[in-house]
XYZ file of C-alpha atoms in Angstrom:
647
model
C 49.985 118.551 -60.861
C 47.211 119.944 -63.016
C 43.437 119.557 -61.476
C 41.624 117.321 -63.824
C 43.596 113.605 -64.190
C 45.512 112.851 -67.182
C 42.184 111.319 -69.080
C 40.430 114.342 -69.031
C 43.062 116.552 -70.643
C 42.805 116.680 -74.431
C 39.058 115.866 -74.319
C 39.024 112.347 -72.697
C 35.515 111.050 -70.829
C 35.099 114.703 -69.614
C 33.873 115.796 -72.715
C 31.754 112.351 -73.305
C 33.644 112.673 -77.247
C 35.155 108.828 -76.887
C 38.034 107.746 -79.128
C 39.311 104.780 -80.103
C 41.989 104.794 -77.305
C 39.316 106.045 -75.218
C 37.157 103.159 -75.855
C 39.822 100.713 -74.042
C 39.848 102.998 -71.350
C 36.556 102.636 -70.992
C 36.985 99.205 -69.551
C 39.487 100.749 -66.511
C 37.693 103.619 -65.591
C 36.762 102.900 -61.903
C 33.551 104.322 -60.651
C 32.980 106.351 -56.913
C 31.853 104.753 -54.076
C 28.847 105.402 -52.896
C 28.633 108.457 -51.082
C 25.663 110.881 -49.282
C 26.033 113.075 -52.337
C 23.691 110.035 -54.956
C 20.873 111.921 -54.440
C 22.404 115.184 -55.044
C 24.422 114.429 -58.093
C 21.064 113.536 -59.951
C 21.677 109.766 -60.071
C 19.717 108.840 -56.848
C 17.601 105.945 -56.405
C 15.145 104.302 -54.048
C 17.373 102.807 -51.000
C 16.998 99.378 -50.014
C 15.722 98.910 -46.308
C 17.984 99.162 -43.969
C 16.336 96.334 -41.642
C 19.689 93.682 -40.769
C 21.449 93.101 -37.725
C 24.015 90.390 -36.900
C 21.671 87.930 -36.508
C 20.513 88.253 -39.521
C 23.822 88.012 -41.179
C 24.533 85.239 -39.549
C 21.085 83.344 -39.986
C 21.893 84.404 -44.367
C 25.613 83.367 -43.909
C 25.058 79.936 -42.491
C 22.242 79.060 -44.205
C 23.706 79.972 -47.699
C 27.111 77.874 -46.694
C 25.217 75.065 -44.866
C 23.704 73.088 -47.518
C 22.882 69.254 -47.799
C 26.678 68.680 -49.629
C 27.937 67.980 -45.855
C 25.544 65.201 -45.874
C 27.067 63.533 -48.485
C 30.661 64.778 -48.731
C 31.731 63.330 -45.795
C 31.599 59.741 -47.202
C 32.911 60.965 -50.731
C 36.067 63.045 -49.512
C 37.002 60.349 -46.631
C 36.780 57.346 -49.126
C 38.666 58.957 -51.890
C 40.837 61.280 -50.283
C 41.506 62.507 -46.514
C 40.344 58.719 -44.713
C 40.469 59.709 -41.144
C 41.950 62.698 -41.249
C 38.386 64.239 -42.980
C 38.781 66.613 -40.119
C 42.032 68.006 -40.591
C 40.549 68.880 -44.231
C 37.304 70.692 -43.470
C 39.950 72.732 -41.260
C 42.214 73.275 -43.792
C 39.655 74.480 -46.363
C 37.983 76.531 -43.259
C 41.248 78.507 -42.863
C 41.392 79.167 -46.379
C 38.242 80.158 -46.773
C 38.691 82.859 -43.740
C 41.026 84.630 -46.205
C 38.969 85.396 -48.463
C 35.996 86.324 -45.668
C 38.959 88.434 -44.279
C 39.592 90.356 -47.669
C 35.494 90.303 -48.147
C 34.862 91.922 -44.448
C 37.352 94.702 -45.402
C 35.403 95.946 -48.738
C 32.070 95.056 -47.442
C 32.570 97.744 -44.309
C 34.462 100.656 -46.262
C 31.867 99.712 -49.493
C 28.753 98.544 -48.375
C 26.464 98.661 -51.579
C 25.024 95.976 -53.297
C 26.855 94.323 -55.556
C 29.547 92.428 -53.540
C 32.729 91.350 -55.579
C 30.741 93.078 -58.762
C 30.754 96.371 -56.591
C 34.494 96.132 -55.283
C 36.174 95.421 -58.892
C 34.242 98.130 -60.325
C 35.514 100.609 -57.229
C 39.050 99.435 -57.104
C 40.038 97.582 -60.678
C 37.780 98.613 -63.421
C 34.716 98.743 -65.584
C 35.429 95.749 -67.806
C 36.469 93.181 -65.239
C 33.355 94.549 -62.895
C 31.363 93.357 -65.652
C 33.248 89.893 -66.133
C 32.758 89.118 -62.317
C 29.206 90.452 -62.414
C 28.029 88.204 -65.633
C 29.726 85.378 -63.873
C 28.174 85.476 -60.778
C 24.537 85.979 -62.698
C 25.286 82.483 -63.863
C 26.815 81.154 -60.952
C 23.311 81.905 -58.378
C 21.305 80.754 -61.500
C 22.267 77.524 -61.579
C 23.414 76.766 -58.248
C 19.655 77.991 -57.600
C 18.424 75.423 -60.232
C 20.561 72.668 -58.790
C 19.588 73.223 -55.329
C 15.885 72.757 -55.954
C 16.289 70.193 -58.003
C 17.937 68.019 -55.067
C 14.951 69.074 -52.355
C 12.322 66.830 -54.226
C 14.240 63.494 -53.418
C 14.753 64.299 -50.011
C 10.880 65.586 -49.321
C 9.850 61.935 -51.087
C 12.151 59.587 -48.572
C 10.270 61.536 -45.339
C 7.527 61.057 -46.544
C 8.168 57.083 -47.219
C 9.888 56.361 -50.753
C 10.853 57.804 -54.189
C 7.211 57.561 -55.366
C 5.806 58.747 -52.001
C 5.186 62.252 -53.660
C 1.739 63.357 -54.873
C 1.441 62.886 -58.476
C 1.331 66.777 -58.900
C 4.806 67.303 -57.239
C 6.676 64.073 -58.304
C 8.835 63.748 -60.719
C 8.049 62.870 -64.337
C 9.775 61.793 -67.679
C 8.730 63.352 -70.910
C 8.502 60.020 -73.375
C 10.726 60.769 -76.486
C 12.556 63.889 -75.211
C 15.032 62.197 -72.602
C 13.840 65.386 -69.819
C 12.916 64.528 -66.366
C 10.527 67.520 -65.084
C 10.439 68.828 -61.819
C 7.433 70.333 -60.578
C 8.665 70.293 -56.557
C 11.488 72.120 -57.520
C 9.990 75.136 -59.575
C 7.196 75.113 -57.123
C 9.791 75.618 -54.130
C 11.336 78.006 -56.160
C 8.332 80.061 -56.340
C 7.772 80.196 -52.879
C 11.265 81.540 -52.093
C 10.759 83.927 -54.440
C 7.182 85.028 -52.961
C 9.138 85.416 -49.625
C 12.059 87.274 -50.753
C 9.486 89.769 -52.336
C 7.711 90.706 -48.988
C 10.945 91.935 -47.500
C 14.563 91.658 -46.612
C 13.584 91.267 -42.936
C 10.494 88.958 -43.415
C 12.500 86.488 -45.739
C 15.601 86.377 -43.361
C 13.441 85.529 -40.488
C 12.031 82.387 -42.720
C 15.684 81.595 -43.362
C 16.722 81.930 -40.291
C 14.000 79.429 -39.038
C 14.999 76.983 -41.513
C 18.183 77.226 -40.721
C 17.828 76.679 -37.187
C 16.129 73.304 -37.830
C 18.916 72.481 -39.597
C 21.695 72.824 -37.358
C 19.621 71.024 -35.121
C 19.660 67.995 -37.214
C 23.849 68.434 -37.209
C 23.785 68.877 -33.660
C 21.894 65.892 -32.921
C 24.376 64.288 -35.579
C 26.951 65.591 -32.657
C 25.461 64.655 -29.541
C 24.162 61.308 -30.292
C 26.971 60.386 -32.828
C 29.356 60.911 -30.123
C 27.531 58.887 -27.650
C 27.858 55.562 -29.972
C 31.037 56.780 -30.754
C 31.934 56.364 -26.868
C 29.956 53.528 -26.870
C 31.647 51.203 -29.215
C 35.013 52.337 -28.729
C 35.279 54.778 -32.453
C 35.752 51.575 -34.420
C 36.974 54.255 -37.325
C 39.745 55.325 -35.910
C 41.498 52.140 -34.451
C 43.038 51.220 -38.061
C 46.167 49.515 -38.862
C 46.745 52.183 -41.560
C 46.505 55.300 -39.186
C 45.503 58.512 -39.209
C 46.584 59.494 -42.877
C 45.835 56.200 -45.158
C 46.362 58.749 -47.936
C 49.040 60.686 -46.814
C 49.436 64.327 -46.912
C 48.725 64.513 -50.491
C 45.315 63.212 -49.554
C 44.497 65.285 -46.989
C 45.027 68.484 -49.022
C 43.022 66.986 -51.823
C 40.185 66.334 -49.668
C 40.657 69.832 -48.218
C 40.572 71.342 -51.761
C 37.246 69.284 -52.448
C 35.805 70.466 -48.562
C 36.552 74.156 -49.743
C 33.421 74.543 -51.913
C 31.401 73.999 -48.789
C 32.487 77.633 -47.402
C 31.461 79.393 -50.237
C 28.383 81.009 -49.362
C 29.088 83.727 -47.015
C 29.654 86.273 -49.909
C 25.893 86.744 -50.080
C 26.109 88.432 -46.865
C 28.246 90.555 -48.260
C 25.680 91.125 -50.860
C 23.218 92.462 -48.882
C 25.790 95.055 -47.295
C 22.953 97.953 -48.273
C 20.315 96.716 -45.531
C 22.313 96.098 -43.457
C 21.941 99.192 -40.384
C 25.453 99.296 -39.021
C 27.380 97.835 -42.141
C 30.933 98.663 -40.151
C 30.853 97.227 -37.287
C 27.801 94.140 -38.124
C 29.133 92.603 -41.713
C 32.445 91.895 -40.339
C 31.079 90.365 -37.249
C 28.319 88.658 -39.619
C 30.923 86.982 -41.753
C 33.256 86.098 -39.448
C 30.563 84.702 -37.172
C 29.018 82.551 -39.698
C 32.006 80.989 -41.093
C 33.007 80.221 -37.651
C 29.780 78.460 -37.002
C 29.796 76.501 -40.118
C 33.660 75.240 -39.514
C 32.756 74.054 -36.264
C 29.947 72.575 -37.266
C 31.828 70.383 -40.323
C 34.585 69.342 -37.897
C 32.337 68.130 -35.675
C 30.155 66.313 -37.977
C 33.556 64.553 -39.955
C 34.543 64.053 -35.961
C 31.575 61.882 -35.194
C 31.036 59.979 -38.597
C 34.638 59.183 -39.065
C 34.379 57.714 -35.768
C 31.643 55.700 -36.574
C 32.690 53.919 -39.504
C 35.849 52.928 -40.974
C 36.059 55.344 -43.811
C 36.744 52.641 -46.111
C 33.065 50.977 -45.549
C 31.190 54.484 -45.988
C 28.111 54.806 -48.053
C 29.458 57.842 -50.562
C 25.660 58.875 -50.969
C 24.289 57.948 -47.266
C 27.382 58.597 -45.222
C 25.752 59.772 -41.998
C 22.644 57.583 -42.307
C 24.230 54.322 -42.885
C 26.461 55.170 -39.866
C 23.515 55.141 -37.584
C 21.699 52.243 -39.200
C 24.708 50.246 -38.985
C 23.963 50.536 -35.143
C 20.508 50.156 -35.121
C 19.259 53.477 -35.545
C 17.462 52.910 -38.502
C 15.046 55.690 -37.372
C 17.623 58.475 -37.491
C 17.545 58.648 -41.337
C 14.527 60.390 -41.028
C 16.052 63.233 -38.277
C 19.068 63.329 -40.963
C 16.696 63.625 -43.710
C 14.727 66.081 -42.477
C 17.971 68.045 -41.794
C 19.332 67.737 -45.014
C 15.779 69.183 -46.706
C 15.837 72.363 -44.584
C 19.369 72.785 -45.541
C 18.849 73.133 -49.392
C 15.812 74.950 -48.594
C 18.244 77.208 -46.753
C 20.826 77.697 -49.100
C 17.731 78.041 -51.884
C 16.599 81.212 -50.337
C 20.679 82.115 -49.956
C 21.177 81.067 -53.688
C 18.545 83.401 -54.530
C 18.470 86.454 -52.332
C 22.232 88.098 -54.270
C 21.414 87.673 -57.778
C 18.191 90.540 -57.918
C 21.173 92.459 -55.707
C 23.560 92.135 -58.545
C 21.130 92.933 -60.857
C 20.091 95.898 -59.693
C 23.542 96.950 -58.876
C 24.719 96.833 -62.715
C 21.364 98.738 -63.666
C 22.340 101.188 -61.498
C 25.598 101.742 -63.316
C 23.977 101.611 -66.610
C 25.240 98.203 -67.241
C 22.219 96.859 -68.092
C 18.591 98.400 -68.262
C 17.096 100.081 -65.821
C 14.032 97.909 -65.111
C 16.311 95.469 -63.112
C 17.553 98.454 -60.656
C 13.577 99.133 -59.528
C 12.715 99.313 -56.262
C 9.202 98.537 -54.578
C 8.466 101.872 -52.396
C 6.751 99.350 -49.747
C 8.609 96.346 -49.252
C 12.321 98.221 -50.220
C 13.567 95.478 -52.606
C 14.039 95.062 -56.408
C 11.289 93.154 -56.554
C 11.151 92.946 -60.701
C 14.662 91.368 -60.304
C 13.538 89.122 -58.018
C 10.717 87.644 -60.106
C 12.924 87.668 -63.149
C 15.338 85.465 -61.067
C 13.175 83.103 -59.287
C 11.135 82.753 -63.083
C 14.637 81.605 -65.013
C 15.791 79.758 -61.938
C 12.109 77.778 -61.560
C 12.261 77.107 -65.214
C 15.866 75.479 -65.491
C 14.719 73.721 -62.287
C 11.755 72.344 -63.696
C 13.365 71.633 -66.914
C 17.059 70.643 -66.972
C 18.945 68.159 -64.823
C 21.853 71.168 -63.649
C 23.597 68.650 -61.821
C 26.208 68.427 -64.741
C 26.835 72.073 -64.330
C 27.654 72.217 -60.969
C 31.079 73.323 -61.374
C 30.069 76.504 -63.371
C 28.811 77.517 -59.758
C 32.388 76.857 -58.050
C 34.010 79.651 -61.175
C 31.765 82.114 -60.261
C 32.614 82.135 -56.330
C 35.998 81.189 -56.514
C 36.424 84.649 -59.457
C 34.898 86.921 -57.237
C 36.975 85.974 -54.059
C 40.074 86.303 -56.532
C 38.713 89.680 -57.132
C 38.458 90.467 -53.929
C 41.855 89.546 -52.609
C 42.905 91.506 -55.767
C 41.145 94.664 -54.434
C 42.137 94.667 -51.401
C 45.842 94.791 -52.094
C 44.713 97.715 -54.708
C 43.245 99.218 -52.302
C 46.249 99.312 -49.493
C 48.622 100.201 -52.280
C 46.824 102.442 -55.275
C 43.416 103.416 -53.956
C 41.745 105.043 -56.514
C 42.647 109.004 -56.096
C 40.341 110.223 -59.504
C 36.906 110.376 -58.557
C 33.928 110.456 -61.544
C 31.679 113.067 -61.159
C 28.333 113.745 -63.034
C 28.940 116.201 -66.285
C 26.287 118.210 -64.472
C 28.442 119.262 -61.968
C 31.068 120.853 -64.856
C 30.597 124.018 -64.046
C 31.298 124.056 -60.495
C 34.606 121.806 -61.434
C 35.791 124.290 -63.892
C 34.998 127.268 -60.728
C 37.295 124.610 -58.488
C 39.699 123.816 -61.322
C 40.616 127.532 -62.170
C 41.845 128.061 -58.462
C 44.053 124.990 -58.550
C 45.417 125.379 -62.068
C 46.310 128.672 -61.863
C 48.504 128.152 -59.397
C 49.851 124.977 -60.270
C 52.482 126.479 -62.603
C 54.597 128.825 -60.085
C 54.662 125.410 -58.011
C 57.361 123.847 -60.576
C 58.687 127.002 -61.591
C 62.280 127.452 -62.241
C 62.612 123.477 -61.424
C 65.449 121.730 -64.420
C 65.181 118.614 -65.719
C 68.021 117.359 -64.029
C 65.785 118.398 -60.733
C 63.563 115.640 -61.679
C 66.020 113.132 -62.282
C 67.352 113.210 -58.877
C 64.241 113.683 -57.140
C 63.289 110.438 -59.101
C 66.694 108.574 -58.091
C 65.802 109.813 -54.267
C 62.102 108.706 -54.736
C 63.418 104.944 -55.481
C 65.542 105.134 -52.809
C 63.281 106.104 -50.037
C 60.390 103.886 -51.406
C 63.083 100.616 -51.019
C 64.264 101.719 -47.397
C 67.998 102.424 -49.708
C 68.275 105.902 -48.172
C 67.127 108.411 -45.108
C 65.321 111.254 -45.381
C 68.314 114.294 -45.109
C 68.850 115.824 -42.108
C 68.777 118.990 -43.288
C 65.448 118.791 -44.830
C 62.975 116.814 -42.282
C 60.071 117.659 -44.610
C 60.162 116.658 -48.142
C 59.588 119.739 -50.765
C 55.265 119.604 -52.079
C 56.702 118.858 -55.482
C 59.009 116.055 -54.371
C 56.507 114.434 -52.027
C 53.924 114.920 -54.761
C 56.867 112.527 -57.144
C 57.862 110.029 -54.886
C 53.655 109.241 -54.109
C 53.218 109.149 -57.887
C 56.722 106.958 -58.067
C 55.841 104.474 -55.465
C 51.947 104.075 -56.866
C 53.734 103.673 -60.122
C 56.142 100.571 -58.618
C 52.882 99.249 -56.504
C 50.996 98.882 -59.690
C 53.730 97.013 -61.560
C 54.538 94.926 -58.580
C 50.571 93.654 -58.257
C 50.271 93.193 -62.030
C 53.470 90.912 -62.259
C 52.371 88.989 -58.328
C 49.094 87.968 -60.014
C 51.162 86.837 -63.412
C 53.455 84.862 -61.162
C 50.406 83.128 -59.353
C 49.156 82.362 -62.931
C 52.142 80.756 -64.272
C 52.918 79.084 -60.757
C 49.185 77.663 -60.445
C 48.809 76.660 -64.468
C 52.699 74.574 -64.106
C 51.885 72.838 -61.554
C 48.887 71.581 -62.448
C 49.544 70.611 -65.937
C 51.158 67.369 -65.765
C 51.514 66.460 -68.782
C 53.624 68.769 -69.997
C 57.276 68.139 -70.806
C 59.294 68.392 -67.104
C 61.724 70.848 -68.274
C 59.187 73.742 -69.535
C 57.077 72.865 -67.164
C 59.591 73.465 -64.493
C 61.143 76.577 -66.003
C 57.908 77.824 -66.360
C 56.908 77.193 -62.563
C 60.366 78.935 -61.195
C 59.244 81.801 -63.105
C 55.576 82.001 -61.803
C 57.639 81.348 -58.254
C 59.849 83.813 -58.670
C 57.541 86.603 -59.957
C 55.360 85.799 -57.004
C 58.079 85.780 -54.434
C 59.396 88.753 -55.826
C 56.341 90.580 -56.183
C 55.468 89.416 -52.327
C 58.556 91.076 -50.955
C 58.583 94.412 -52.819
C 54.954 95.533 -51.477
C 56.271 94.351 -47.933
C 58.932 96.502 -48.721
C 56.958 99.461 -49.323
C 54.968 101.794 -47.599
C 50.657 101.191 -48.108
C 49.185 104.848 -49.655
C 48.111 106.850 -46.864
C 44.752 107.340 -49.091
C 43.450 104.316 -47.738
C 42.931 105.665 -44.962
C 40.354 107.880 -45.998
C 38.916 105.004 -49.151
C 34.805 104.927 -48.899
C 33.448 104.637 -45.209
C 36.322 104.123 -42.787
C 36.274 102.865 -39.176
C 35.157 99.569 -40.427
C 37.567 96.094 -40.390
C 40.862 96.209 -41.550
C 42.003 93.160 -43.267
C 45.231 91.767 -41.433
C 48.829 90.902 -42.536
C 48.504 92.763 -45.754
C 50.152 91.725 -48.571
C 50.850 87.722 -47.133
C 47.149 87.302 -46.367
C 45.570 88.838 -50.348
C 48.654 87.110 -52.289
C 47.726 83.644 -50.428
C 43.936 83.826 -51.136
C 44.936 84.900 -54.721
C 46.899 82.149 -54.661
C 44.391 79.327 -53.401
C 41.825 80.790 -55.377
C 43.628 80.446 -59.119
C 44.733 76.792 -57.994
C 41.535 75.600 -57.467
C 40.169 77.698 -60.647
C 42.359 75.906 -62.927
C 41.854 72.424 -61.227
C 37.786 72.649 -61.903
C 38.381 70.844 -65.483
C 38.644 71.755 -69.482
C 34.725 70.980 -69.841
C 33.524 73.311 -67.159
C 35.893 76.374 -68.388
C 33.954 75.221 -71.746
C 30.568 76.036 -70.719
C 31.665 78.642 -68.448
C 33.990 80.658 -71.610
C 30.415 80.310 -73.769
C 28.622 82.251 -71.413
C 31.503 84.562 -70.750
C 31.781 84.983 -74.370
C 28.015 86.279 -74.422
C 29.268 88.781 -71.886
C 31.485 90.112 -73.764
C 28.678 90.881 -76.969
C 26.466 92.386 -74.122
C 28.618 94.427 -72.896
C 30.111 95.229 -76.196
C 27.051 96.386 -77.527
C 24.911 97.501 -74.421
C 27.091 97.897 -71.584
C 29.517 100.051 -72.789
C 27.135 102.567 -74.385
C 25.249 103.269 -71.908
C 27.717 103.230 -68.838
C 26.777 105.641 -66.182
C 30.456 106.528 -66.144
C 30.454 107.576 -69.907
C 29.993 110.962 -69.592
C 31.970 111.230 -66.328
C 34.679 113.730 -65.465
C 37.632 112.663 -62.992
C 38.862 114.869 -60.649
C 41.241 114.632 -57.453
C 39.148 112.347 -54.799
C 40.317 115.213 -51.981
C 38.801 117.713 -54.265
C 35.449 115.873 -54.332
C 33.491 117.799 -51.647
C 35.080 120.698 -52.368
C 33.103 120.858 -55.525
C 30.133 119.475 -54.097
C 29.888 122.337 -51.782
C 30.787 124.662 -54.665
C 27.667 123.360 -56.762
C 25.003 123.554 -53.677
C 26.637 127.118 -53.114
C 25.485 127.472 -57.039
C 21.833 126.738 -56.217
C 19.318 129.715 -56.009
């Protein structure tokens, strides 16, 4: 029960002398959250503005999730997959999705900082995977940037009359000999987003928000008029001799697993949890809100269009446009059109607006250099990030068709809300309890330590081994529910509550390391069909039975009472704790290891440069390097202790 944690004793990171073992710890230690003490502690920086309400959320959240895919997924996923029951789907993925916004709402209001899922694994798992998540989502708002503009150009040509309608300028062009098809629409779009998400958090939301409005418009006249043909000629699509479920079940679910990447941008309103003026109460409400708005939305759309048309005679690339021109409203392609351009010029600006975020987050950690965590003192953003991003992203936009690298988008995402649903079962059941300090603040740590250490001995005085042993058996036994508390002793000794916290932390940790196993053998069995039967079945009981295991000992258990005071409480608390994390772990890994061998290619090359960076930048010049971990309750003790120190 010494003061300084187990790393620090013999030298550790306290001392900043690293060794070998202390080089893999390196990629666990788990950084503070931020706290009114930055400043203080001599790694301060220039705030972001503080300028977002709900409505802004909202206006970021469903114009990031929003984008023209609905347009044409509709006719894709009914054809191939759900038929009528499209709508069922969207729902399905929508209620998946809500776990992870549940699990994101949680860490966004006890952690707002920028950074998102990078922020929250570096808080609650560690250093290395932090970096992992954070490299991954760098690539995944890259190219889903790139790929974004790239489809606006097509869509601004057919309002204005045809593919060739564009000025010569802004139309696209092929490069004789080189087999590249430039862009200049897209990078020029790109450049404009960028010039408006320089100006300000507040200015650029209220263009998005504008945008976005005019395309929800478009959906809702989708709605409205939709549903009056749809009254009008009886819903032709749904009076089938095949019924409701042409594909079955199996179909359904499939179309709901293709449906799910449609909800996967409201984690950049979690990334802008810094400007955000009441982050407790308004990201939960902005999350929830938005995804809300965007389910409806779907469901209504696959309602109408579904209705429409018999799913088997749908245009896969014109759904919603051929619906309406199959009933003489050959004029509504251009409403549709027009809603399907503000949409990716929507979720442009949302594909945009998190990466400078991330950036600057990992420059503020020392992850990488420190021109990416610059702030403009006028317009409060990191507005060197920004133009870094929106320069890369207009150049692989003018460049490169990205389209064939979609999917790296969907690892990114569908990591980080892994990530996520891992932290948040970290944090119910082994929040952090070592916080890193600053090696400035030694001395006022060793004036804390000396009070607590020299006492610490006469606490286990006189206490035999054997003591321990059955303070251990009684710790097991109270953590399962096997045994009461005595009678004779309603309060548990310090030293044997201090034992059966460390023993139950202890069986937590275990427990979530072996769950997330189980979901990985479960997930990888069952999708690998072409395995042998009988491994492949042994090895799925196992993943089963590690997960149901795993599921029923942290129900079993009580949640660490140190939540309750984790990072900035009074926020959202994430419901039905463990079911609802182990479930979006679960979803999450299944459709991870369903994306394809070529994409985990591309996406393990640039994971692989991650690694080097890290290797040879990140880890060297880690803000936490230096660091010295002491007892989180201890933490403002010593704060006080070193402004005491000042003259």
């Amino acid at each position: 029960m010494g003061f300084l944690s187990d790393s620090q004793k013999g030298g550790g990171f306290g001392g900043g002398q690293c060794s070998v073992a202390c080089g893999f710890k390196g990629l666990i230690r788990r950084k503070q959250v931020d706290s009114i003490h930055a400043k203080f502690s001599g790694t301060g920086h220039h705030q972001l503005a503080k300028e977002l309400s709900v409505a802004h959320l909202i206006a970021i959240g469903v114009g990031s999730t929003i984008g023209a895919g609905v347009y044409i997924l509709v006719g894709t996923v009914a054809r191939e997959h759900s038929g009528p029951a499209l709508t069922l789907s969207f729902l399905i993925a929508g209620i998946a999705a809500a776990l992870s916004a549940f699990c994101y709402a949680e860490l966004a209001s006890r952690c707002p900082s920028a950074g998102s899922a990078y922020h929250y694994s570096y808080i609650c798992v560690g250093e290395g995977v932090a970096w992992l998540i954070g490299w991954a989502l760098i690539l995944e708002y890259t190219i889903g940037g790139s790929a974004v503009a790239r489809g606006i150009s097509p869509n601004l040509a057919l309002l204005f009359g045809g593919a060739d309608s564009l000025p010569a300028f802004l139309a696209r062009h092929s490069l004789p000999g080189l087999d590249v098809v430039i862009d200049p629409c897209a990078a020029l779009l790109v450049f404009v987003v960028t010039g408006l998400l320089c100006v300000g958090i507040k200015e650029s939301t209220l263009a998005q928000a504008i945008v976005t409005t005019a395309n929800v418009c478009a959906m809702i006249f989708v709605i409205i008029v939709g549903g009056y043909l749809g009254f009008k000629t009886g819903w032709a699509g749904y009076e089938l001799p095949v019924g409701y479920f042409p594909f079955g079940g199996d179909g359904m679910l499939a179309g709901a697993a293709t449906v799910f990447f449609a909800y996967i941008g409201f984690d950049s309103v979690a990334s802008t949890a810094e400007e955000v003026k009441h982050p407790q109460r308004d990201l939960p409400l902005g999350i929830g809100a938005a995804l809300s708005i965007c389910c409806t939305l779907y469901m209504l759309v696959s309602i109408v269009i579904v209705g429409l048309v018999p799913y088997y005679a749908m245009d896969p690339d014109t759904p919603i446009s051929s619906a309406f021109a199959s009933h003489g409203m050959q004029w509504a392609a251009y409403i549709i059109t027009a809603g399907a351009t503000t949409a990716l010029c929507s979720t442009l600006m949302g594909s945009i607006l998190p990466q400078p975020r991330i950036l600057m987050a990992m420059a503020r950690d020392g992850l990488l250099p420190s021109f990416f965590s610059d702030v403009n003192k006028h317009t409060q953003v990191p507005v060197k990030s920004t133009i870094l991003t929106g320069i890369v992203a207009a150049t692989l936009a003018f460049f490169m068709d990205v389209e064939q690298l979609a999917g790296m988008v969907s690892v990114g995402t569908l990591l980080a809300f892994t990530m996520v649903a891992i932290s948040v079962l970290i944090l119910r059941y082994v929040p952090p309890d070592e916080v890193p300090l600053p090696s400035s603040l030694q001395e006022s740590i060793d004036t804390v330590s000396s009070r607590y250490n020299s006492g610490s001995s006469h606490e286990i005085e006189g206490e035999s081994p054997k003591d321990h042993i059955e303070s251990y058996k009684e710790s097991i036994q109270l953590l399962l529910g096997r045994a009461d508390k005595p009678v004779a002793h309603p309060l548990i000794p310090k030293q044997e509550a201090w034992m059966l916290n460390k023993n139950r932390r202890k069986i937590a940790g275990w427990t979530i390391m072996c769950t997330c196993i189980g979901v990985l053998l479960l997930t990888s069995s069952a999708s690998s069909v072409g395995l042998p039967s009988f491994f492949r079945f042994t090895v799925c009981g196992l993943g089963g039975l590690l997960l149901l295991s795993g599921f029923v000992v942290l129900t079993c258990i009580e949640q660490d009472d140190a939540r309750h005071s984790f990072g900035h409480t009074g926020g959202f608390i994430c419901p039905f704790v463990p079911l609802l994390p182990i479930t979006c772990i679960l979803i999450n890994v299944y459709l991870l290891i369903n994306l394809g061998a070529s994409t985990w290619i591309r996406v393990s090359i640039w994971l692989s440069i991650g690694v080097l960076v890290y290797a040879f930048y990140g880890r060297t010049h880690s803000s936490l390097r230096d660091a010295v971990y002491v007892p989180a309750a201890h933490v403002e003790e010593i704060y006080r202790s070193s402004e005491n120190s000042l003259p």
